[in-house]
């Protein structure tokens, strides 16, 4: 299982076009790297189901309590 993952990482790192799409997750404790394949390159989290949901729920909680 590891060789295909390593090969994919090498392919991304040697491709300037793909390297510009590698981003760090904005999730506070996360910090994973991911490949942003969104059309406008606006993805912020490695996983919407995990880090993105946590960030949005946190923001909602703080906005609700500050009103």
Short mmCIF file of N, CA, C and O in Angstrom, two decimals:
data_model
loop_
_atom_site.label_atom_id
_atom_site.label_comp_id
_atom_site.label_asym_id
_atom_site.label_seq_id
_atom_site.Cartn_x
_atom_site.Cartn_y
_atom_site.Cartn_z
N UNK A 1 0.82 -1.20 0.00
CA UNK A 1 0.00 0.00 0.00
C UNK A 1 0.86 1.26 0.00
O UNK A 1 0.49 2.26 -0.57
N UNK A 2 2.00 1.21 0.63
CA UNK A 2 2.85 2.39 0.75
C UNK A 2 3.46 2.86 -0.58
O UNK A 2 3.49 4.07 -0.82
N UNK A 3 3.94 1.98 -1.45
CA UNK A 3 4.56 2.46 -2.70
C UNK A 3 3.67 3.38 -3.56
O UNK A 3 4.14 4.40 -4.04
N UNK A 4 2.37 3.08 -3.74
CA UNK A 4 1.54 4.02 -4.53
C UNK A 4 1.39 5.38 -3.86
O UNK A 4 1.35 6.41 -4.54
N UNK A 5 1.35 5.40 -2.54
CA UNK A 5 1.23 6.67 -1.82
C UNK A 5 2.51 7.48 -1.99
O UNK A 5 2.47 8.69 -2.27
N UNK A 6 3.64 6.83 -1.85
CA UNK A 6 4.93 7.50 -2.02
C UNK A 6 5.06 8.02 -3.45
O UNK A 6 5.49 9.15 -3.67
N UNK A 7 4.66 7.22 -4.43
CA UNK A 7 4.75 7.65 -5.83
C UNK A 7 3.86 8.86 -6.09
O UNK A 7 4.26 9.80 -6.78
N UNK A 8 2.67 8.88 -5.54
CA UNK A 8 1.77 10.03 -5.69
C UNK A 8 2.38 11.28 -5.08
O UNK A 8 2.30 12.37 -5.64
N UNK A 9 2.97 11.14 -3.91
CA UNK A 9 3.62 12.28 -3.25
C UNK A 9 4.78 12.80 -4.08
O UNK A 9 4.94 14.02 -4.25
N UNK A 10 5.56 11.92 -4.64
CA UNK A 10 6.68 12.33 -5.50
C UNK A 10 6.17 13.06 -6.73
O UNK A 10 6.69 14.11 -7.12
N UNK A 11 5.12 12.53 -7.36
CA UNK A 11 4.55 13.15 -8.55
C UNK A 11 4.07 14.57 -8.26
O UNK A 11 4.28 15.48 -9.06
N UNK A 12 3.44 14.76 -7.12
CA UNK A 12 2.95 16.09 -6.75
C UNK A 12 4.11 17.04 -6.48
O UNK A 12 4.11 18.19 -6.91
N UNK A 13 5.11 16.56 -5.76
CA UNK A 13 6.23 17.42 -5.39
C UNK A 13 7.08 17.85 -6.57
O UNK A 13 7.67 18.93 -6.54
N UNK A 14 7.15 17.05 -7.62
CA UNK A 14 7.99 17.43 -8.76
C UNK A 14 7.19 18.21 -9.81
O UNK A 14 7.77 18.76 -10.73
N UNK A 15 5.89 18.31 -9.65
CA UNK A 15 5.05 19.06 -10.58
C UNK A 15 4.76 20.43 -10.00
O UNK A 15 4.09 20.55 -8.98
N UNK A 16 5.26 21.50 -10.64
CA UNK A 16 5.03 22.85 -10.13
C UNK A 16 3.55 23.20 -10.09
O UNK A 16 3.08 23.86 -9.17
N UNK A 17 2.81 22.77 -11.11
CA UNK A 17 1.38 23.05 -11.17
C UNK A 17 0.65 22.43 -9.98
O UNK A 17 -0.16 23.08 -9.33
N UNK A 18 0.96 21.19 -9.70
CA UNK A 18 0.31 20.49 -8.59
C UNK A 18 0.82 20.99 -7.24
O UNK A 18 0.06 21.06 -6.28
N UNK A 19 2.08 21.32 -7.15
CA UNK A 19 2.67 21.76 -5.88
C UNK A 19 1.99 23.04 -5.38
O UNK A 19 1.82 23.23 -4.18
N UNK A 20 1.58 23.90 -6.30
CA UNK A 20 0.92 25.14 -5.89
C UNK A 20 -0.46 24.87 -5.28
O UNK A 20 -1.03 25.73 -4.62
N UNK A 21 -0.99 23.66 -5.48
CA UNK A 21 -2.29 23.30 -4.93
C UNK A 21 -2.20 22.57 -3.59
O UNK A 21 -3.21 22.25 -2.99
N UNK A 22 -1.00 22.31 -3.13
CA UNK A 22 -0.82 21.66 -1.83
C UNK A 22 -0.99 22.73 -0.76
O UNK A 22 -0.35 23.77 -0.79
N UNK A 23 -1.89 22.47 0.19
CA UNK A 23 -2.18 23.43 1.26
C UNK A 23 -2.14 22.74 2.61
O UNK A 23 -2.28 21.53 2.70
N UNK A 24 -1.99 23.55 3.63
CA UNK A 24 -2.03 23.06 5.00
C UNK A 24 -3.44 23.28 5.55
O UNK A 24 -4.00 24.36 5.38
N UNK A 25 -3.99 22.28 6.20
CA UNK A 25 -5.33 22.38 6.77
C UNK A 25 -5.37 23.49 7.81
O UNK A 25 -4.47 23.62 8.64
N UNK A 26 -6.44 24.29 7.77
CA UNK A 26 -6.60 25.37 8.73
C UNK A 26 -7.24 24.92 10.04
O UNK A 26 -7.44 25.73 10.93
N UNK A 27 -7.53 23.64 10.15
CA UNK A 27 -8.07 23.11 11.40
C UNK A 27 -7.04 23.28 12.51
O UNK A 27 -5.86 22.99 12.31
N UNK A 28 -7.47 23.79 13.65
CA UNK A 28 -6.55 24.17 14.73
C UNK A 28 -5.59 23.04 15.15
O UNK A 28 -4.39 23.22 15.07
N UNK A 29 -6.07 21.88 15.56
CA UNK A 29 -5.08 20.88 15.97
C UNK A 29 -4.58 20.01 14.81
O UNK A 29 -3.73 19.17 14.99
N UNK A 30 -5.08 20.21 13.60
CA UNK A 30 -4.81 19.29 12.50
C UNK A 30 -3.44 19.52 11.86
O UNK A 30 -2.49 18.84 12.18
N UNK A 31 -3.35 20.44 10.92
CA UNK A 31 -2.10 20.72 10.25
C UNK A 31 -1.72 19.76 9.14
O UNK A 31 -0.62 19.79 8.62
N UNK A 32 -2.63 18.88 8.72
CA UNK A 32 -2.35 17.95 7.62
C UNK A 32 -2.18 18.74 6.33
O UNK A 32 -2.72 19.83 6.16
N UNK A 33 -1.47 18.17 5.38
CA UNK A 33 -1.36 18.73 4.05
C UNK A 33 -2.36 18.02 3.15
O UNK A 33 -2.62 16.83 3.32
N UNK A 34 -2.94 18.76 2.21
CA UNK A 34 -3.89 18.16 1.28
C UNK A 34 -3.75 18.83 -0.07
O UNK A 34 -3.19 19.92 -0.20
N UNK A 35 -4.25 18.17 -1.10
CA UNK A 35 -4.23 18.70 -2.46
C UNK A 35 -5.57 19.36 -2.73
O UNK A 35 -6.61 18.70 -2.73
N UNK A 36 -5.55 20.68 -2.93
CA UNK A 36 -6.77 21.44 -3.19
C UNK A 36 -7.17 21.26 -4.65
O UNK A 36 -6.56 21.85 -5.54
N UNK A 37 -8.19 20.46 -4.89
CA UNK A 37 -8.65 20.21 -6.25
C UNK A 37 -9.89 21.02 -6.59
O UNK A 37 -10.51 20.80 -7.63
N UNK A 38 -10.24 21.98 -5.73
CA UNK A 38 -11.42 22.79 -6.01
C UNK A 38 -11.13 23.72 -7.19
O UNK A 38 -9.99 24.08 -7.47
N UNK A 39 -12.18 24.11 -7.89
CA UNK A 39 -12.04 24.92 -9.10
C UNK A 39 -11.34 26.25 -8.83
O UNK A 39 -10.46 26.66 -9.58
N UNK A 40 -11.72 26.93 -7.77
CA UNK A 40 -11.14 28.25 -7.49
C UNK A 40 -10.06 28.22 -6.39
O UNK A 40 -9.68 29.26 -5.88
N UNK A 41 -9.60 27.03 -6.06
CA UNK A 41 -8.52 26.84 -5.08
C UNK A 41 -8.82 27.51 -3.73
O UNK A 41 -7.97 28.16 -3.14
N UNK A 42 -10.04 27.32 -3.26
CA UNK A 42 -10.45 27.98 -2.02
C UNK A 42 -10.66 27.02 -0.86
O UNK A 42 -11.13 27.43 0.20
N UNK A 43 -10.33 25.77 -1.04
CA UNK A 43 -10.52 24.78 0.02
C UNK A 43 -9.63 25.13 1.21
O UNK A 43 -8.48 25.52 1.05
N UNK A 44 -10.17 24.98 2.42
CA UNK A 44 -9.44 25.39 3.62
C UNK A 44 -9.12 24.24 4.56
O UNK A 44 -8.26 24.37 5.41
N UNK A 45 -9.86 23.12 4.45
CA UNK A 45 -9.69 22.04 5.40
C UNK A 45 -9.39 20.73 4.67
O UNK A 45 -9.84 20.51 3.55
N UNK A 46 -8.68 19.84 5.35
CA UNK A 46 -8.36 18.55 4.75
C UNK A 46 -9.63 17.73 4.54
O UNK A 46 -9.75 17.00 3.58
N UNK A 47 -10.58 17.87 5.45
CA UNK A 47 -11.83 17.12 5.36
C UNK A 47 -12.97 17.98 5.90
O UNK A 47 -12.92 18.44 7.04
N UNK A 48 -13.99 18.18 5.09
CA UNK A 48 -15.13 18.96 5.54
C UNK A 48 -15.88 18.22 6.64
O UNK A 48 -16.43 18.83 7.55
N UNK A 49 -15.86 16.90 6.58
CA UNK A 49 -16.57 16.11 7.59
C UNK A 49 -15.92 16.19 8.96
O UNK A 49 -16.57 16.00 9.98
N UNK A 50 -14.64 16.50 9.01
CA UNK A 50 -13.93 16.54 10.28
C UNK A 50 -13.54 17.98 10.64
O UNK A 50 -14.22 18.64 11.40
N UNK A 51 -12.48 18.47 10.08
CA UNK A 51 -11.95 19.80 10.44
C UNK A 51 -12.89 20.93 10.04
O UNK A 51 -13.09 21.88 10.79
N UNK A 52 -13.46 20.85 8.84
CA UNK A 52 -14.34 21.91 8.37
C UNK A 52 -15.59 22.02 9.22
O UNK A 52 -16.02 23.11 9.59
N UNK A 53 -16.18 20.90 9.55
CA UNK A 53 -17.37 20.90 10.38
C UNK A 53 -17.08 21.45 11.77
O UNK A 53 -17.86 22.24 12.32
N UNK A 54 -15.96 21.05 12.33
CA UNK A 54 -15.57 21.53 13.66
C UNK A 54 -15.39 23.06 13.64
O UNK A 54 -15.85 23.76 14.54
N UNK A 55 -14.72 23.59 12.61
CA UNK A 55 -14.47 25.03 12.52
C UNK A 55 -15.77 25.80 12.34
O UNK A 55 -15.98 26.83 12.97
N UNK A 56 -16.65 25.29 11.49
CA UNK A 56 -17.92 25.98 11.26
C UNK A 56 -18.81 25.94 12.51
O UNK A 56 -19.47 26.93 12.84
N UNK A 57 -18.84 24.81 13.20
CA UNK A 57 -19.63 24.72 14.43
C UNK A 57 -19.08 25.65 15.50
O UNK A 57 -19.85 26.30 16.22
N UNK A 58 -17.76 25.74 15.60
CA UNK A 58 -17.12 26.64 16.55
C UNK A 58 -17.46 28.10 16.25
O UNK A 58 -17.79 28.88 17.14
N UNK A 59 -17.39 28.47 14.97
CA UNK A 59 -17.71 29.84 14.56
C UNK A 59 -19.17 30.15 14.85
O UNK A 59 -19.50 31.22 15.35
N UNK A 60 -20.07 29.21 14.58
CA UNK A 60 -21.49 29.40 14.85
C UNK A 60 -21.72 29.61 16.34
O UNK A 60 -22.46 30.50 16.75
N UNK A 61 -21.07 28.79 17.17
CA UNK A 61 -21.22 28.89 18.61
C UNK A 61 -20.77 30.26 19.12
O UNK A 61 -21.47 30.90 19.90
N UNK A 62 -19.62 30.73 18.62
CA UNK A 62 -19.11 32.03 19.08
C UNK A 62 -19.97 33.19 18.57
O UNK A 62 -20.18 34.15 19.30
N UNK A 63 -20.48 33.09 17.36
CA UNK A 63 -21.36 34.15 16.84
C UNK A 63 -22.67 34.18 17.60
O UNK A 63 -23.22 35.25 17.86
N UNK A 64 -23.19 33.03 17.94
CA UNK A 64 -24.45 32.93 18.67
C UNK A 64 -24.32 33.51 20.08
O UNK A 64 -25.21 34.19 20.57
N UNK A 65 -23.20 33.26 20.73
CA UNK A 65 -22.99 33.71 22.11
C UNK A 65 -22.55 35.17 22.20
O UNK A 65 -22.66 35.78 23.26
N UNK A 66 -22.01 35.72 21.14
CA UNK A 66 -21.54 37.11 21.20
C UNK A 66 -22.65 38.10 20.89
O UNK A 66 -22.50 39.28 21.07
N UNK A 67 -23.80 37.61 20.43
CA UNK A 67 -24.93 38.49 20.09
C UNK A 67 -25.71 38.91 21.31
O UNK A 67 -25.84 38.30 22.27
#
